[in-house]
């Protein structure tokens, strides 16, 4: 084989290689051009629990409390019990120098009318007291109440016995649990709210009368198919979502039930285990080819 022949063979091989690369490159470009599938993210439709609730705020009060009065006018001589101390029903809590014309000097006693904690004295020794003004307040705080006002639209949704979760600023990481034990008989015409009382156990004495309370009242709880609320496309007449079937986007008309800020209960139109499109669904039409992105 002479030198000239070898040169022509090499040239031929180079031409073949270049041609092959051009053909394969065009093939890839053509395949890429014809791939019209749209990328989407998905999650499986699953059962969950939906809860709805009402949020309100109010104040912690003693479970029962009573203002204690002096039976006679006069000057307070001494407070016999300190604030925060336990007192028994009929226990003496203060002494008063009687201030009655024509009466010989006698010391009057002020007695508690309730067993509980002496929450507050209102007078210091030397100050004048009279039967129209309380000398002290005594309350029972082994249980306490959260007293709240609820807008009338929500007030009509709650009943006695409904459970509630209470939080207070003093214990930001702790939740207290109670239930509604009183509902007001009328709506306040000025602020359009109704009053409710929630009773809580306070045997550890952590809750104090006067604390500000945040309250969440549970209205309903039930199991069902749950989907993120932001995957639902609502045109005002129908609600729909998209699922993936055989690499195609399939439109599903759904009916929803309970909702909250994040999720919606699906009453019909979806089945557990279906592959729900959670991102990219608003650019889809029925039977569009899709490509699921795996994170």
Coordinates of C-alpha atoms in Angstrom, one line a residue:
X1 CA 0.0 0.0 0.0
X2 CA 1.6 3.2 -1.2
X3 CA 1.8 6.5 0.7
X4 CA -0.9 8.1 -1.4
X5 CA -3.4 5.4 -0.6
X6 CA -2.8 5.7 3.1
X7 CA -3.4 9.4 3.0
X8 CA -6.8 8.9 1.2
X9 CA -7.8 6.3 3.8
X10 CA -7.1 8.7 6.7
X11 CA -9.0 11.5 5.0
X12 CA -12.0 9.1 4.5
X13 CA -12.0 8.1 8.2
X14 CA -11.9 11.7 9.3
X15 CA -14.9 12.6 7.0
X16 CA -16.9 9.6 8.4
X17 CA -16.2 10.7 12.0
X18 CA -17.2 14.3 11.3
X19 CA -20.4 13.2 9.5
X20 CA -21.3 10.9 12.4
X21 CA -20.9 13.6 14.9
X22 CA -23.1 16.0 12.8
X23 CA -25.8 13.4 12.4
X24 CA -25.9 12.5 16.1
X25 CA -25.8 16.1 17.2
X26 CA -28.8 16.9 15.0
X27 CA -30.6 13.8 16.3
X28 CA -30.1 15.0 19.9
X29 CA -31.2 18.5 19.0
X30 CA -34.3 17.1 17.3
X31 CA -35.2 14.9 20.2
X32 CA -34.7 17.9 22.6
X33 CA -36.9 20.1 20.4
X34 CA -39.7 17.5 20.4
X35 CA -39.6 17.0 24.3
X36 CA -42.5 19.3 25.3
X37 CA -43.1 17.8 28.7
X38 CA -43.4 20.3 31.6
X39 CA -41.6 19.9 34.8
X40 CA -43.8 19.5 37.9
X41 CA -43.4 18.6 41.6
X42 CA -45.8 16.1 43.2
X43 CA -46.9 14.5 46.5
X44 CA -49.1 11.5 47.3
X45 CA -52.7 12.3 48.3
X46 CA -53.1 11.0 51.9
X47 CA -55.5 10.9 54.8
X48 CA -55.1 13.4 57.6
X49 CA -57.0 15.2 60.4
X50 CA -58.5 18.6 59.9
X51 CA -59.2 20.9 62.8
X52 CA -61.0 24.3 62.9
X53 CA -60.7 26.7 65.7
X54 CA -61.5 30.2 67.0
X55 CA -58.8 32.5 68.5
X56 CA -59.5 35.0 71.1
X57 CA -57.9 36.8 74.1
X58 CA -58.9 37.7 77.6
X59 CA -57.8 37.6 81.2
X60 CA -57.2 35.1 83.9
X61 CA -59.5 35.5 86.9
X62 CA -60.0 33.5 90.2
X63 CA -62.4 30.6 89.9
X64 CA -64.5 32.2 92.7
X65 CA -63.7 35.5 94.5
X66 CA -65.4 37.8 97.0
X67 CA -64.8 41.3 98.1
X68 CA -64.6 41.6 101.9
X69 CA -66.1 44.6 103.6
X70 CA -66.0 46.1 107.1
X71 CA -69.3 46.1 108.8
X72 CA -68.7 49.5 110.4
X73 CA -66.9 52.7 109.4
X74 CA -63.7 53.6 111.1
X75 CA -59.9 53.6 110.9
X76 CA -58.0 50.5 109.8
X77 CA -55.8 49.4 112.7
X78 CA -54.1 46.3 111.3
X79 CA -54.1 43.9 108.4
X80 CA -53.8 40.5 110.0
X81 CA -53.1 38.5 106.9
X82 CA -50.5 39.2 104.1
X83 CA -51.4 39.3 100.4
X84 CA -51.0 35.8 98.9
X85 CA -51.8 33.9 102.1
X86 CA -54.5 31.3 102.5
X87 CA -57.5 32.2 104.7
X88 CA -60.4 30.2 105.9
X89 CA -64.1 31.2 105.7
X90 CA -64.9 33.4 108.7
X91 CA -61.2 34.0 109.5
X92 CA -60.3 37.5 110.9
X93 CA -58.2 39.4 108.3
X94 CA -58.2 43.0 109.6
X95 CA -59.0 45.2 112.7
X96 CA -61.0 48.4 112.5
X97 CA -61.2 51.2 115.2
X98 CA -65.0 51.9 115.2
X99 CA -65.9 55.4 114.3
X100 CA -69.5 55.6 115.7
X101 CA -70.8 58.6 117.6
X102 CA -72.2 57.7 121.0
X103 CA -70.6 54.3 121.1
X104 CA -67.9 53.4 123.6
X105 CA -64.5 52.3 122.1
X106 CA -64.6 48.8 120.7
X107 CA -62.4 47.2 118.0
X108 CA -64.3 45.7 115.1
X109 CA -63.0 42.7 113.1
X110 CA -63.2 42.1 109.4
X111 CA -63.8 38.5 108.5
X112 CA -63.4 36.6 105.2
X113 CA -66.5 35.2 103.7
X114 CA -64.7 32.7 101.6
X115 CA -61.9 30.1 101.9
X116 CA -59.1 30.9 99.5
X117 CA -56.1 33.2 98.8
X118 CA -56.1 36.8 100.0
X119 CA -55.5 38.4 96.6
X120 CA -55.3 42.1 97.6
X121 CA -55.6 44.5 100.5
X122 CA -57.0 47.9 99.6
X123 CA -56.2 49.9 102.7
X124 CA -53.2 50.5 104.9
X125 CA -53.3 51.0 108.7
X126 CA -54.5 54.5 109.6
X127 CA -56.7 54.9 106.5
X128 CA -60.5 55.3 106.8
X129 CA -62.7 52.4 105.8
X130 CA -66.5 52.2 105.5
X131 CA -69.1 49.5 104.7
X132 CA -69.4 50.7 101.1
X133 CA -65.8 50.0 100.1
X134 CA -64.0 46.6 100.2
X135 CA -61.2 46.1 102.5
X136 CA -59.8 43.1 100.6
X137 CA -60.5 40.5 98.0
X138 CA -60.3 36.7 98.6
X139 CA -60.3 34.2 95.8
X140 CA -60.1 30.5 95.1
X141 CA -57.4 29.9 92.5
X142 CA -56.8 26.1 92.7
X143 CA -58.9 26.5 89.5
X144 CA -59.0 29.6 87.5
X145 CA -61.0 31.1 84.6
X146 CA -60.1 32.7 81.3
X147 CA -62.7 35.3 80.6
X148 CA -62.9 36.2 76.9
X149 CA -65.1 38.2 74.5
X150 CA -65.8 36.6 71.1
X151 CA -67.2 38.3 68.0
X152 CA -70.9 37.5 67.6
X153 CA -70.3 35.6 64.3
X154 CA -68.0 33.1 66.1
X155 CA -69.9 33.2 69.4
X156 CA -72.8 31.4 67.9
X157 CA -70.5 28.5 66.9
X158 CA -69.3 27.5 70.4
X159 CA -71.0 25.6 73.1
X160 CA -70.4 24.7 76.7
X161 CA -67.9 21.8 77.0
X162 CA -65.8 22.8 74.0
X163 CA -62.1 22.3 74.7
X164 CA -59.7 25.2 74.6
X165 CA -55.9 25.8 74.7
X166 CA -54.7 28.7 76.7
X167 CA -51.3 30.4 76.6
X168 CA -49.9 33.2 78.7
X169 CA -46.8 35.4 78.1
X170 CA -45.2 34.3 81.4
X171 CA -44.9 30.7 80.0
X172 CA -44.4 31.1 76.2
X173 CA -43.5 27.4 75.8
X174 CA -46.3 25.9 77.8
X175 CA -50.0 25.2 77.0
X176 CA -52.8 25.0 79.5
X177 CA -56.0 23.1 78.8
X178 CA -59.6 23.9 79.8
X179 CA -63.2 23.9 78.6
X180 CA -65.9 26.4 78.2
X181 CA -68.1 26.4 81.3
X182 CA -70.1 29.6 80.8
X183 CA -71.6 31.4 77.8
X184 CA -73.1 34.8 78.2
X185 CA -76.9 35.1 77.6
X186 CA -76.6 38.2 75.3
X187 CA -74.4 40.0 72.8
X188 CA -72.9 43.3 73.9
X189 CA -74.6 45.9 71.6
X190 CA -71.6 48.2 71.8
X191 CA -68.8 45.9 70.7
X192 CA -70.9 43.1 69.2
X193 CA -69.2 40.4 71.3
X194 CA -70.4 37.6 73.6
X195 CA -68.6 36.7 76.8
X196 CA -67.4 33.2 77.6
X197 CA -65.6 31.6 80.5
X198 CA -63.1 28.8 80.3
X199 CA -62.2 26.8 83.4
X200 CA -58.7 25.5 83.9
X201 CA -57.0 23.4 86.6
X202 CA -54.4 25.5 88.5
X203 CA -53.4 23.1 91.2
X204 CA -49.7 24.0 90.6
X205 CA -50.6 27.7 91.1
X206 CA -48.8 28.8 88.0
X207 CA -51.6 30.9 86.6
X208 CA -52.3 34.2 88.4
X209 CA -55.4 36.4 88.3
X210 CA -54.8 39.3 86.0
X211 CA -52.6 37.5 83.5
X212 CA -53.3 38.1 79.8
X213 CA -54.4 34.9 78.1
X214 CA -54.4 33.8 74.5
X215 CA -57.2 31.3 73.8
X216 CA -57.7 28.8 71.0
X217 CA -61.1 27.1 71.0
X218 CA -61.5 23.9 69.0
X219 CA -64.6 23.8 66.9
X220 CA -64.4 20.5 64.9
X221 CA -62.0 17.7 64.1
X222 CA -62.4 14.9 61.6
X223 CA -60.3 12.7 59.3
X224 CA -60.3 12.9 55.6
X225 CA -58.2 13.4 52.4
X226 CA -56.1 16.5 53.0
X227 CA -54.3 18.6 50.3
X228 CA -52.3 21.8 50.5
X229 CA -54.7 24.7 50.0
X230 CA -52.4 26.4 47.5
X231 CA -52.6 23.5 45.0
X232 CA -56.3 24.2 44.4
X233 CA -57.3 26.2 41.4
X234 CA -60.6 28.0 42.1
X235 CA -62.1 29.9 39.2
X236 CA -65.2 30.9 41.2
X237 CA -67.4 28.2 39.8
X238 CA -65.3 25.0 40.2
X239 CA -62.3 23.9 42.2
X240 CA -59.8 21.7 40.5
X241 CA -56.4 20.1 40.9
X242 CA -54.1 18.1 38.7
X243 CA -52.7 14.6 39.2
X244 CA -50.1 12.7 37.1
X245 CA -51.3 9.6 35.2
X246 CA -48.9 7.9 32.7
X247 CA -46.8 11.1 32.5
X248 CA -49.8 13.2 31.6
X249 CA -51.5 15.9 33.7
X250 CA -55.1 14.9 34.5
X251 CA -57.6 17.5 35.7
X252 CA -59.7 16.6 38.7
X253 CA -62.8 18.6 39.7
X254 CA -63.0 18.4 43.5
X255 CA -65.4 19.4 46.3
X256 CA -63.8 20.7 49.5
X257 CA -65.0 20.6 53.1
X258 CA -63.1 22.1 56.1
X259 CA -60.2 24.4 55.5
X260 CA -57.6 26.2 57.5
X261 CA -54.7 28.5 56.5
X262 CA -52.6 25.7 55.1
X263 CA -54.8 22.7 54.1
X264 CA -58.2 21.7 52.7
X265 CA -60.3 18.6 53.2
X266 CA -61.3 17.0 49.9
X267 CA -64.8 15.4 50.0
X268 CA -64.8 14.1 46.4
X269 CA -62.8 14.1 43.2
X270 CA -59.5 12.6 44.5
X271 CA -58.4 9.2 45.8
X272 CA -55.8 8.3 48.4
X273 CA -52.4 7.5 46.8
X274 CA -52.9 9.6 43.6
X275 CA -49.9 11.7 42.6
X276 CA -51.0 15.2 43.2
X277 CA -49.2 18.0 41.3
X278 CA -48.1 20.6 43.9
X279 CA -46.0 23.0 41.8
X280 CA -46.5 24.1 38.2
X281 CA -50.2 23.2 38.1
X282 CA -51.4 26.6 37.1
X283 CA -49.6 26.4 33.7
X284 CA -51.2 23.1 32.8
X285 CA -54.1 21.9 30.7
X286 CA -55.7 18.5 30.8
X287 CA -53.5 15.8 29.1
X288 CA -50.4 18.0 29.0
X289 CA -47.3 15.8 29.1
X290 CA -45.4 16.3 32.4
X291 CA -42.1 15.3 33.9
X292 CA -42.0 14.7 37.6
X293 CA -39.0 16.4 39.3
X294 CA -37.6 14.2 42.1
X295 CA -36.0 16.2 44.9

